[in-house]
Each structure stands twice: as C-alpha cells, then as structure tokens.
mmCIF file of C-alpha atoms and ligand atoms in Angstrom:
data_model
loop_
_atom_site.group_PDB
_atom_site.id
_atom_site.type_symbol
_atom_site.label_atom_id
_atom_site.label_comp_id
_atom_site.label_asym_id
_atom_site.label_seq_id
_atom_site.Cartn_x
_atom_site.Cartn_y
_atom_site.Cartn_z
ATOM 1 C CA MET T 1 14.120 7.469 -21.902
ATOM 2 C CA ALA T 2 11.463 8.274 -19.344
ATOM 3 C CA THR T 3 9.560 5.036 -19.630
ATOM 4 C CA SER T 4 10.162 1.562 -20.839
ATOM 5 C CA SER T 5 8.837 -1.946 -20.509
ATOM 6 C CA SER T 6 12.050 -3.751 -19.796
ATOM 7 C CA ASN T 7 12.653 -7.265 -21.071
ATOM 8 C CA GLY T 8 10.111 -9.739 -19.795
ATOM 9 C CA ASP T 9 8.593 -7.298 -17.326
ATOM 10 C CA ALA T 10 4.819 -7.608 -17.340
ATOM 11 C CA LEU T 11 4.313 -4.245 -15.613
ATOM 12 C CA PRO T 12 4.700 -0.731 -16.995
ATOM 13 C CA VAL T 13 8.008 0.712 -15.767
ATOM 14 C CA VAL T 14 8.233 4.409 -14.914
ATOM 15 C CA ASP T 15 11.617 6.083 -14.520
ATOM 16 C CA LEU T 16 11.275 8.842 -11.903
ATOM 17 C CA SER T 17 14.665 10.452 -12.525
ATOM 18 C CA PRO T 18 13.178 13.416 -14.468
ATOM 19 C CA PHE T 19 11.334 14.413 -11.273
ATOM 20 C CA LEU T 20 14.294 13.940 -8.962
ATOM 21 C CA PHE T 21 17.223 15.448 -10.804
ATOM 22 C CA ALA T 22 17.480 19.010 -12.009
ATOM 23 C CA GLY T 23 18.357 19.580 -15.633
ATOM 24 C CA ASP T 24 16.016 17.046 -17.147
ATOM 25 C CA ASP T 25 13.808 18.387 -19.859
ATOM 26 C CA ASP T 26 10.059 18.746 -19.562
ATOM 27 C CA GLY T 27 9.561 16.151 -22.287
ATOM 28 C CA ALA T 28 10.896 13.392 -20.039
ATOM 29 C CA ARG T 29 8.571 14.498 -17.241
ATOM 30 C CA ASP T 30 5.615 14.611 -19.585
ATOM 31 C CA SER T 31 6.185 11.139 -20.910
ATOM 32 C CA ALA T 32 6.656 9.718 -17.377
ATOM 33 C CA THR T 33 3.415 11.457 -16.326
ATOM 34 C CA ALA T 34 1.609 10.018 -19.360
ATOM 35 C CA ALA T 35 2.888 6.523 -18.478
ATOM 36 C CA VAL T 36 1.559 6.876 -14.916
ATOM 37 C CA ARG T 37 -1.816 8.061 -16.237
ATOM 38 C CA GLU T 38 -2.056 5.116 -18.632
ATOM 39 C CA ALA T 39 -1.220 2.662 -15.814
ATOM 40 C CA CYS T 40 -3.796 4.285 -13.509
ATOM 41 C CA VAL T 41 -6.680 4.100 -15.966
ATOM 42 C CA SER T 42 -5.907 0.491 -16.946
ATOM 43 C CA THR T 43 -4.825 -1.537 -13.885
ATOM 44 C CA GLY T 44 -3.703 0.942 -11.204
ATOM 45 C CA PHE T 45 -0.352 -0.872 -11.003
ATOM 46 C CA PHE T 46 3.176 -0.011 -12.156
ATOM 47 C CA ARG T 47 6.829 -0.288 -11.224
ATOM 48 C CA VAL T 48 9.119 2.664 -10.509
ATOM 49 C CA VAL T 49 12.887 2.834 -10.972
ATOM 50 C CA ASN T 50 15.329 5.656 -10.166
ATOM 51 C CA HIS T 51 12.944 6.571 -7.356
ATOM 52 C CA GLY T 52 15.556 7.917 -4.945
ATOM 53 C CA VAL T 53 15.104 5.302 -2.201
ATOM 54 C CA PRO T 54 18.582 3.844 -1.622
ATOM 55 C CA ARG T 55 18.928 0.239 -2.839
ATOM 56 C CA GLU T 56 21.128 -0.571 0.123
ATOM 57 C CA LEU T 57 18.394 0.585 2.544
ATOM 58 C CA MET T 58 15.754 -1.524 0.803
ATOM 59 C CA ALA T 59 17.922 -4.649 0.950
ATOM 60 C CA ARG T 60 18.914 -4.027 4.578
ATOM 61 C CA ALA T 61 15.314 -3.480 5.706
ATOM 62 C CA LEU T 62 14.134 -6.704 4.020
ATOM 63 C CA GLU T 63 17.016 -8.693 5.502
ATOM 64 C CA LEU T 64 16.387 -7.395 9.021
ATOM 65 C CA SER T 65 12.678 -8.012 8.556
ATOM 66 C CA ALA T 66 13.401 -11.665 7.775
ATOM 67 C CA ALA T 67 15.523 -11.821 10.937
ATOM 68 C CA PHE T 68 12.687 -10.296 12.983
ATOM 69 C CA PHE T 69 10.047 -12.742 11.734
ATOM 70 C CA ALA T 70 12.436 -15.647 12.404
ATOM 71 C CA LEU T 71 12.393 -14.754 16.132
ATOM 72 C CA PRO T 72 10.355 -16.977 18.504
ATOM 73 C CA ASP T 73 6.627 -16.158 18.616
ATOM 74 C CA GLU T 74 6.823 -14.910 22.201
ATOM 75 C CA GLU T 75 9.457 -12.328 21.205
ATOM 76 C CA LYS T 76 7.378 -11.077 18.288
ATOM 77 C CA ALA T 77 4.252 -10.886 20.445
ATOM 78 C CA LYS T 78 6.018 -8.307 22.664
ATOM 79 C CA VAL T 79 5.930 -5.791 19.833
ATOM 80 C CA ARG T 80 2.415 -4.649 20.549
ATOM 81 C CA PRO T 81 1.208 -1.572 22.454
ATOM 82 C CA ALA T 82 -1.025 -2.581 25.398
ATOM 83 C CA GLU T 83 -4.723 -2.512 24.548
ATOM 84 C CA GLY T 84 -6.101 0.984 25.027
ATOM 85 C CA SER T 85 -2.647 2.491 25.698
ATOM 86 C CA SER T 86 -2.097 3.861 22.242
ATOM 87 C CA SER T 87 -3.694 6.479 20.127
ATOM 88 C CA SER T 88 -2.766 4.940 16.773
ATOM 89 C CA PRO T 89 -5.430 4.997 14.056
ATOM 90 C CA LEU T 90 -5.430 1.154 13.854
ATOM 91 C CA PRO T 91 -3.960 -1.515 16.173
ATOM 92 C CA ALA T 92 -0.186 -1.050 15.822
ATOM 93 C CA GLY T 93 2.586 -3.623 16.210
ATOM 94 C CA TYR T 94 2.905 -7.334 15.507
ATOM 95 C CA ALA T 95 -0.027 -9.474 14.399
ATOM 96 C CA ARG T 96 -0.584 -12.792 12.731
ATOM 97 C CA GLN T 97 -3.671 -13.415 10.634
ATOM 98 C CA PRO T 98 -6.231 -15.420 12.628
ATOM 99 C CA ALA T 99 -6.034 -19.174 11.933
ATOM 100 C CA HIS T 100 -9.454 -19.182 10.228
ATOM 101 C CA SER T 101 -8.418 -16.364 7.855
ATOM 102 C CA ALA T 102 -7.784 -17.313 4.224
ATOM 103 C CA ASP T 103 -4.687 -15.074 4.398
ATOM 104 C CA LYS T 104 -1.543 -16.822 5.568
ATOM 105 C CA ASN T 105 0.882 -14.200 6.753
ATOM 106 C CA GLU T 106 2.121 -12.270 9.755
ATOM 107 C CA TYR T 107 2.971 -8.597 9.818
ATOM 108 C CA LEU T 108 3.962 -5.460 11.726
ATOM 109 C CA LEU T 109 1.745 -2.387 11.434
ATOM 110 C CA LEU T 110 3.865 0.708 12.035
ATOM 111 C CA PHE T 111 2.725 4.312 12.192
ATOM 112 C CA ASN T 112 4.717 7.508 11.925
ATOM 113 C CA PRO T 113 7.664 7.181 14.334
ATOM 114 C CA LYS T 114 7.032 10.827 15.222
ATOM 115 C CA LEU T 115 3.778 9.776 16.930
ATOM 116 C CA GLY T 116 6.034 8.287 19.642
ATOM 117 C CA LEU T 117 3.815 5.245 20.247
ATOM 118 C CA ASP T 118 5.353 2.854 22.774
ATOM 119 C CA LEU T 119 6.300 -0.622 21.621
ATOM 120 C CA GLN T 120 5.120 -0.436 18.040
ATOM 121 C CA TYR T 121 8.684 -0.656 16.616
ATOM 122 C CA PRO T 122 10.715 -3.802 17.432
ATOM 123 C CA ALA T 123 13.874 -3.468 19.517
ATOM 124 C CA GLU T 124 15.332 -6.622 17.886
ATOM 125 C CA PRO T 125 17.187 -7.377 15.692
ATOM 126 C CA ALA T 126 19.692 -4.558 16.142
ATOM 127 C CA GLY T 127 19.351 -1.916 13.446
ATOM 128 C CA PHE T 128 15.840 -2.956 12.364
ATOM 129 C CA ARG T 129 14.118 -0.011 13.974
ATOM 130 C CA ASP T 130 16.535 2.462 12.348
ATOM 131 C CA ALA T 131 16.066 0.824 8.947
ATOM 132 C CA LEU T 132 12.285 0.984 9.309
ATOM 133 C CA GLU T 133 12.353 4.633 10.333
ATOM 134 C CA GLU T 134 14.568 5.418 7.321
ATOM 135 C CA CYS T 135 12.181 3.516 5.045
ATOM 136 C CA TYR T 136 9.261 5.385 6.562
ATOM 137 C CA ALA T 137 10.876 8.752 5.827
ATOM 138 C CA ASN T 138 12.000 7.793 2.299
ATOM 139 C CA LEU T 139 8.652 6.293 1.322
ATOM 140 C CA THR T 140 6.817 9.324 2.687
ATOM 141 C CA GLY T 141 8.925 11.460 0.347
ATOM 142 C CA LEU T 142 8.140 9.141 -2.562
ATOM 143 C CA GLY T 143 4.432 9.323 -1.685
ATOM 144 C CA LEU T 144 4.516 13.120 -1.849
ATOM 145 C CA LEU T 145 6.216 12.943 -5.239
ATOM 146 C CA ILE T 146 3.820 10.387 -6.763
ATOM 147 C CA GLN T 147 0.888 12.315 -5.298
ATOM 148 C CA ASP T 148 1.997 15.401 -7.259
ATOM 149 C CA VAL T 149 2.338 13.299 -10.411
ATOM 150 C CA LEU T 150 -1.182 11.921 -9.861
ATOM 151 C CA ASN T 151 -2.476 15.441 -9.307
ATOM 152 C CA GLU T 152 -1.109 16.323 -12.744
ATOM 153 C CA CYS T 153 -2.463 13.119 -14.329
ATOM 154 C CA MET T 154 -5.910 13.877 -12.927
ATOM 155 C CA GLY T 155 -5.839 17.424 -14.277
ATOM 156 C CA LEU T 156 -6.418 18.921 -10.826
ATOM 157 C CA PRO T 157 -5.350 22.450 -9.829
ATOM 158 C CA PRO T 158 -1.635 22.407 -8.855
ATOM 159 C CA GLY T 159 -1.145 21.292 -5.260
ATOM 160 C CA PHE T 160 -4.767 20.194 -4.810
ATOM 161 C CA LEU T 161 -4.029 16.663 -3.538
ATOM 162 C CA ALA T 162 -1.099 17.879 -1.423
ATOM 163 C CA GLU T 163 -3.437 20.227 0.393
ATOM 164 C CA TYR T 164 -6.347 17.783 0.649
ATOM 165 C CA ASN T 165 -4.027 15.067 2.003
ATOM 166 C CA ALA T 166 -1.618 17.163 4.074
ATOM 167 C CA ASP T 167 -1.589 15.158 7.320
ATOM 168 C CA ARG T 168 0.948 12.299 7.484
ATOM 169 C CA ASN T 169 -0.228 10.594 10.683
ATOM 170 C CA PHE T 170 -2.375 7.887 9.070
ATOM 171 C CA ASP T 171 0.355 6.521 6.763
ATOM 172 C CA PHE T 172 1.600 3.099 7.794
ATOM 173 C CA LEU T 173 4.470 0.751 7.008
ATOM 174 C CA THR T 174 3.936 -3.023 7.140
ATOM 175 C CA PRO T 175 6.767 -5.530 7.012
ATOM 176 C CA LEU T 176 5.094 -8.833 6.039
ATOM 177 C CA ARG T 177 6.116 -12.487 6.049
ATOM 178 C CA TYR T 178 4.182 -15.085 4.075
ATOM 179 C CA PHE T 179 4.410 -18.731 5.055
ATOM 180 C CA PRO T 180 5.523 -21.278 2.457
ATOM 181 C CA ALA T 181 2.697 -23.025 0.592
ATOM 182 C CA THR T 182 1.978 -26.433 2.089
ATOM 183 C CA SER T 183 0.189 -27.934 -0.905
ATOM 184 C CA ALA T 184 -0.673 -27.082 -4.489
ATOM 185 C CA GLU T 185 -4.215 -26.163 -3.383
ATOM 186 C CA GLU T 186 -3.322 -24.058 -0.342
ATOM 187 C CA THR T 187 -1.423 -21.166 -1.891
ATOM 188 C CA ASN T 188 -3.284 -18.043 -0.816
ATOM 189 C CA GLY T 189 -1.043 -15.492 0.916
ATOM 190 C CA ILE T 190 -3.368 -12.483 0.636
ATOM 191 C CA SER T 191 -6.701 -12.883 -1.134
ATOM 192 C CA ALA T 192 -7.551 -10.628 -4.073
ATOM 193 C CA HIS T 193 -8.244 -7.144 -2.716
ATOM 194 C CA GLU T 194 -7.868 -3.444 -3.327
ATOM 195 C CA ASP T 195 -6.008 -1.171 -0.886
ATOM 196 C CA GLY T 196 -8.078 1.450 0.916
ATOM 197 C CA ASN T 197 -5.499 4.263 0.856
ATOM 198 C CA LEU T 198 -4.213 6.582 -1.917
ATOM 199 C CA ILE T 199 -0.903 5.057 -3.008
ATOM 200 C CA THR T 200 0.850 1.852 -1.903
ATOM 201 C CA PHE T 201 4.527 1.003 -2.362
ATOM 202 C CA VAL T 202 5.785 -2.581 -2.184
ATOM 203 C CA LEU T 203 9.410 -3.626 -1.674
ATOM 204 C CA GLN T 204 9.877 -7.370 -1.968
ATOM 205 C CA ASP T 205 12.516 -10.072 -1.658
ATOM 206 C CA GLY T 206 13.328 -12.450 -4.521
ATOM 207 C CA VAL T 207 10.610 -15.057 -3.857
ATOM 208 C CA GLY T 208 7.755 -13.543 -5.894
ATOM 209 C CA GLY T 209 4.019 -14.176 -5.727
ATOM 210 C CA LEU T 210 2.492 -10.671 -5.947
ATOM 211 C CA GLU T 211 0.027 -10.457 -8.836
ATOM 212 C CA VAL T 212 -2.261 -7.780 -10.261
ATOM 213 C CA LEU T 213 -5.541 -8.307 -12.077
ATOM 214 C CA GLY T 214 -5.189 -7.214 -15.697
ATOM 215 C CA GLY T 215 -7.852 -5.599 -17.841
ATOM 216 C CA GLY T 216 -8.491 -8.889 -19.625
ATOM 217 C CA GLY T 217 -9.205 -10.701 -16.350
ATOM 218 C CA GLY T 218 -5.870 -12.558 -16.115
ATOM 219 C CA TRP T 219 -3.372 -12.270 -13.254
ATOM 220 C CA ILE T 220 -0.137 -10.434 -14.126
ATOM 221 C CA PRO T 221 2.939 -11.253 -11.996
ATOM 222 C CA ALA T 222 4.721 -8.333 -10.327
ATOM 223 C CA ASP T 223 8.016 -10.193 -10.375
ATOM 224 C CA PRO T 224 10.839 -9.119 -8.090
ATOM 225 C CA VAL T 225 13.255 -6.771 -9.869
ATOM 226 C CA GLU T 226 16.061 -5.683 -7.577
ATOM 227 C CA GLY T 227 15.986 -2.024 -6.643
ATOM 228 C CA SER T 228 12.557 -1.371 -8.155
ATOM 229 C CA ILE T 229 9.431 -0.469 -6.183
ATOM 230 C CA ILE T 230 5.909 -1.601 -7.065
ATOM 231 C CA VAL T 231 3.285 1.148 -6.908
ATOM 232 C CA ASN T 232 -0.427 0.604 -6.702
ATOM 233 C CA ILE T 233 -3.306 3.009 -6.608
ATOM 234 C CA GLY T 234 -5.885 2.636 -3.834
ATOM 235 C CA ASP T 235 -9.564 3.267 -3.195
ATOM 236 C CA VAL T 236 -9.178 6.933 -2.186
ATOM 237 C CA VAL T 237 -7.958 7.811 -5.697
ATOM 238 C CA GLN T 238 -10.639 5.639 -7.296
ATOM 239 C CA VAL T 239 -13.385 7.442 -5.338
ATOM 240 C CA LEU T 240 -11.973 10.962 -5.924
ATOM 241 C CA SER T 241 -11.671 10.222 -9.652
ATOM 242 C CA ASN T 242 -15.176 8.695 -9.766
ATOM 243 C CA ASN T 243 -13.778 5.377 -11.076
ATOM 244 C CA LYS T 244 -11.573 6.951 -13.785
ATOM 245 C CA PHE T 245 -8.437 5.785 -11.977
ATOM 246 C CA LYS T 246 -8.416 2.149 -10.843
ATOM 247 C CA SER T 247 -7.778 0.893 -7.380
ATOM 248 C CA ALA T 248 -5.592 -2.071 -8.333
ATOM 249 C CA THR T 249 -6.931 -5.556 -7.575
ATOM 250 C CA HIS T 250 -4.014 -7.638 -6.387
ATOM 251 C CA ARG T 251 -3.145 -10.755 -4.389
ATOM 252 C CA VAL T 252 -0.181 -12.737 -3.143
ATOM 253 C CA VAL T 253 0.201 -16.402 -4.070
ATOM 254 C CA ARG T 254 2.462 -18.403 -1.751
ATOM 255 C CA LYS T 255 5.336 -20.400 -3.159
ATOM 256 C CA PRO T 256 6.421 -23.802 -1.858
ATOM 257 C CA ALA T 257 9.436 -24.105 0.426
ATOM 258 C CA ALA T 258 10.146 -20.402 0.931
ATOM 259 C CA HIS T 259 8.936 -17.663 3.222
ATOM 260 C CA ARG T 260 8.297 -14.442 1.294
ATOM 261 C CA HIS T 261 9.143 -11.057 2.800
ATOM 262 C CA SER T 262 7.820 -7.717 1.681
ATOM 263 C CA LEU T 263 7.521 -4.177 3.023
ATOM 264 C CA ALA T 264 4.368 -2.312 2.059
ATOM 265 C CA PHE T 265 3.934 1.403 2.707
ATOM 266 C CA PHE T 266 0.451 2.864 2.670
ATOM 267 C CA PHE T 267 0.352 6.578 1.849
ATOM 268 C CA ASN T 268 -2.960 7.365 3.404
ATOM 269 C CA LEU T 269 -5.596 9.950 4.118
ATOM 270 C CA HIS T 270 -6.301 11.248 7.628
ATOM 271 C CA GLY T 271 -9.338 9.541 9.163
ATOM 272 C CA ASP T 272 -11.157 12.827 9.755
ATOM 273 C CA LYS T 273 -11.270 13.646 6.040
ATOM 274 C CA TRP T 274 -14.503 13.541 4.100
ATOM 275 C CA ILE T 275 -14.256 11.736 0.805
ATOM 276 C CA GLU T 276 -16.463 11.757 -2.280
ATOM 277 C CA PRO T 277 -15.992 12.009 -6.054
ATOM 278 C CA LEU T 278 -14.457 15.369 -7.036
ATOM 279 C CA PRO T 279 -16.653 17.705 -9.131
ATOM 280 C CA GLU T 280 -13.988 17.538 -11.896
ATOM 281 C CA PHE T 281 -14.972 13.869 -12.392
ATOM 282 C CA ALA T 282 -18.692 14.156 -11.604
ATOM 283 C CA GLY T 283 -20.959 17.214 -11.760
ATOM 284 C CA ASN T 284 -18.562 19.382 -13.824
ATOM 285 C CA VAL T 285 -18.414 16.760 -16.573
ATOM 286 C CA GLY T 286 -22.041 15.657 -16.380
ATOM 287 C CA GLU T 287 -21.245 12.309 -14.734
ATOM 288 C CA PRO T 288 -23.301 11.004 -11.815
ATOM 289 C CA PRO T 289 -21.219 10.376 -8.673
ATOM 290 C CA ARG T 290 -20.446 6.655 -8.354
ATOM 291 C CA TYR T 291 -19.990 6.833 -4.550
ATOM 292 C CA ARG T 292 -21.777 8.509 -1.678
ATOM 293 C CA GLY T 293 -19.581 10.639 0.566
ATOM 294 C CA PHE T 294 -18.184 9.191 3.805
ATOM 295 C CA LYS T 295 -15.776 9.968 6.611
ATOM 296 C CA TYR T 296 -12.596 8.085 5.824
ATOM 297 C CA ASP T 297 -12.101 6.644 9.322
ATOM 298 C CA GLU T 298 -15.404 4.794 9.107
ATOM 299 C CA TYR T 299 -14.081 2.907 6.095
ATOM 300 C CA LEU T 300 -10.698 2.231 7.762
ATOM 301 C CA GLN T 301 -12.402 0.675 10.779
ATOM 302 C CA LEU T 302 -14.667 -1.499 8.629
ATOM 303 C CA ARG T 303 -11.604 -2.733 6.735
ATOM 304 C CA MET T 304 -9.733 -3.531 9.947
ATOM 305 C CA ARG T 305 -12.771 -5.552 11.074
ATOM 306 C CA ASN T 306 -12.344 -7.673 7.938
ATOM 307 C CA LYS T 307 -8.898 -8.603 9.284
ATOM 308 C CA THR T 308 -9.725 -9.112 12.959
ATOM 309 C CA HIS T 309 -13.112 -10.787 12.384
ATOM 310 C CA PRO T 310 -12.855 -12.302 8.904
ATOM 311 C CA PRO T 311 -16.383 -13.001 7.619
ATOM 312 C CA SER T 312 -17.060 -16.665 6.868
ATOM 313 C CA ARG T 313 -17.915 -15.787 3.276
ATOM 314 C CA PRO T 314 -15.175 -13.701 1.580
ATOM 315 C CA GLU T 315 -17.854 -11.785 -0.344
ATOM 316 C CA ASP T 316 -19.106 -10.376 2.969
ATOM 317 C CA ALA T 317 -15.853 -8.462 3.576
ATOM 318 C CA VAL T 318 -16.383 -4.703 3.324
ATOM 319 C CA ASP T 319 -14.690 -2.995 0.395
ATOM 320 C CA ILE T 320 -15.256 0.244 -1.456
ATOM 321 C CA ALA T 321 -18.396 -1.152 -3.111
ATOM 322 C CA HIS T 322 -20.012 -0.527 0.314
ATOM 323 C CA TYR T 323 -20.213 3.181 -0.632
ATOM 324 C CA ALA T 324 -21.064 2.713 -4.302
ATOM 325 C CA ILE T 325 -24.240 4.338 -5.592
HETATM 326 O O1 AKG X 1 3.109 -8.270 0.287
HETATM 327 C C1 AKG X 1 2.775 -7.766 -0.778
HETATM 328 O O2 AKG X 1 3.452 -7.881 -1.792
HETATM 329 C C2 AKG X 1 1.466 -7.023 -0.911
HETATM 330 C C3 AKG X 1 0.796 -6.746 0.392
HETATM 331 C C4 AKG X 1 -0.569 -6.180 0.218
HETATM 332 O O3 AKG X 1 -1.165 -6.232 -0.836
HETATM 333 C C5 AKG X 1 -1.227 -5.503 1.354
HETATM 334 O O4 AKG X 1 -0.713 -5.615 2.483
HETATM 335 O O5 AKG X 1 -2.254 -4.847 1.132
HETATM 336 FE FE1 FE2 X 2 -2.668 -4.719 -0.880
#
C-alpha cells in the first residue's frame, strides 16, 4: 500500500518506499503522488514513512540536541559567529527568542556545513556536530525527492523545480527546544505561522504539541510517531502555484512539565531568485496572479526581522500576504 491513514493518526501518511526502492510498480508511485497532491491542496501538511532517513540517526540527533540545550547558557551563547564575520544568509548559530516575544523557545540556525562558517555548529556534546551534518545531508536528499514529487503533482515540466531551485546554500537546519508551559494560559511555543521556504521537515521527540490548521478551522495534532517525519509546504510553493497548493498554517503548543525538542529542516530557495506565480497557474489558465513578483531575499530578511524585532501586535508581522495582490 502506498498510502494509509494509520490508526488514530490525524494526518495523511505517505509511504515513500515506491520512490526509494527499485522494483516497485508505477501504480504505487502514482497513488503516493496523488496523496501528496491531496494533502497540498487541503492543508499543506502530511507525514512520511519509509523515507530513507535512518531511525537511529533521528533518535541520536534529538538526544544530543537535548543534551546541547541542557548546557549552561554561557556555553550555548558561544555557538554564534561574531557579528559581521560570517556570510550566512541569516544570523547563524544559537539564539533564544527575545523575552517579549510570544514564542517561548531557543534554537540553533545551521546552514550548509559546506559553507565552512566558523562557530555555527556546536563542539559539545561530543558527536552532536556529526549527527547534525548527517541529518543535513539526509534531509537535503529527502528535499530533492519531495521536490520532484511536488513537480509532478503541480503538472510542471519534468525537472522544472529542480532547475529553478538548484542552489542548496540557503537551506537551514534548526534544532529547537521549547520550554515547559508554566500555566494553562501561557502555552504558546511558536505562534500560528506559515514557513517561508518550499518544504519543511520536522523530526520531534515524544512530547507533542505541533498542530496544523485544518480546512474546517480546527487545529489538528501532528502527534509524535517514532521514525516518521512531518512534511509541510511553505510560501514559495504557495506563490508559485498561485494559491493552489497551501502553505501550511501551524503552531506549537507547550506542554506542562516537559521541554520539547524538535529538528526542523527548511529546504529553501536561494535569496537571489525571483519569485512570482508560474504561468501554468496564472496567465496560461486565465487566472489573475495572486502575488506580485519579489526577490526572495527581501522576504527572508523581513521574516527574520519578525524574530529579532517582534512587532507589538502579532498582526503586524510580515508574512506572504505582504506580496498579495
Ligand atoms: O518545532 C516544530 O515542531 C515546528 C517548528 C516550526 O514550525 C518552525 O520553526 O517554523
Ligand atoms: Fe514552521
């Protein structure tokens, strides 16, 4: 079976084995592709299994991440390239959300290890850096695979997205730690948002709290299922598809008495790329474009400003509606 909705799982589940192992018939690929398409036009959120990323690596990376975030603040603060010393697309390394932010988490922002940026990867705990680099490589491979599936779902010429999004230097990996909820009212871990990139992968520990906004307006839990990876579609795909494919609205609700750890990987477009609805979803089908064109880096910087200088009113944060026509 290519797809299933396993017992009690609120998310569509897509089995990627037909794409990874030779010998599978086209029918299994077609039904997995159809399941991805259905998820993309409804919520932009699904779960993948048999994705090829080793279970052992996922568990090891999350465990070492918990050990890193348990280090004293002054140790964590060392994992930060000096201001102006680095050429990363966004500020790399360790950061904690500002105290006045509604988001209650701390994170590492890690770019392609091949960029050779000093001090963005932690030296402690032992083995963490290796695990992160392995995750980076594995999740890049998964991004390339899902991108090809999306290309098919969108009915684009073969290899179109792979060529449009061929540069891998703006992808980033973020280990995150959410603080335990302190009261029944104070549970926000990450406010409802959409991701700016193409495709996001989330690996999570057993605590739970990630939720996606369903078509009917209710929040659907993306419960932890060992070995599975959560996939969500981001703004780049929503703009290219002229709103046909949804950039998933999601949030993290904090639980009492437990830190939550996750690893999110953002398969992303290079900042120099121009982005606007593709003719296949606009002019060619008689639809007006729903977004004006923009250089992607402008949007990335505006989004980072939301984090470093959170506006006092959440509705003033810049999101993709900024470019809507
Ligand atoms: O930690 C998670 O589960 C999700 C993180 C997230 O949505 C983000 O960093 O954009
Ligand atoms: Fe997100």
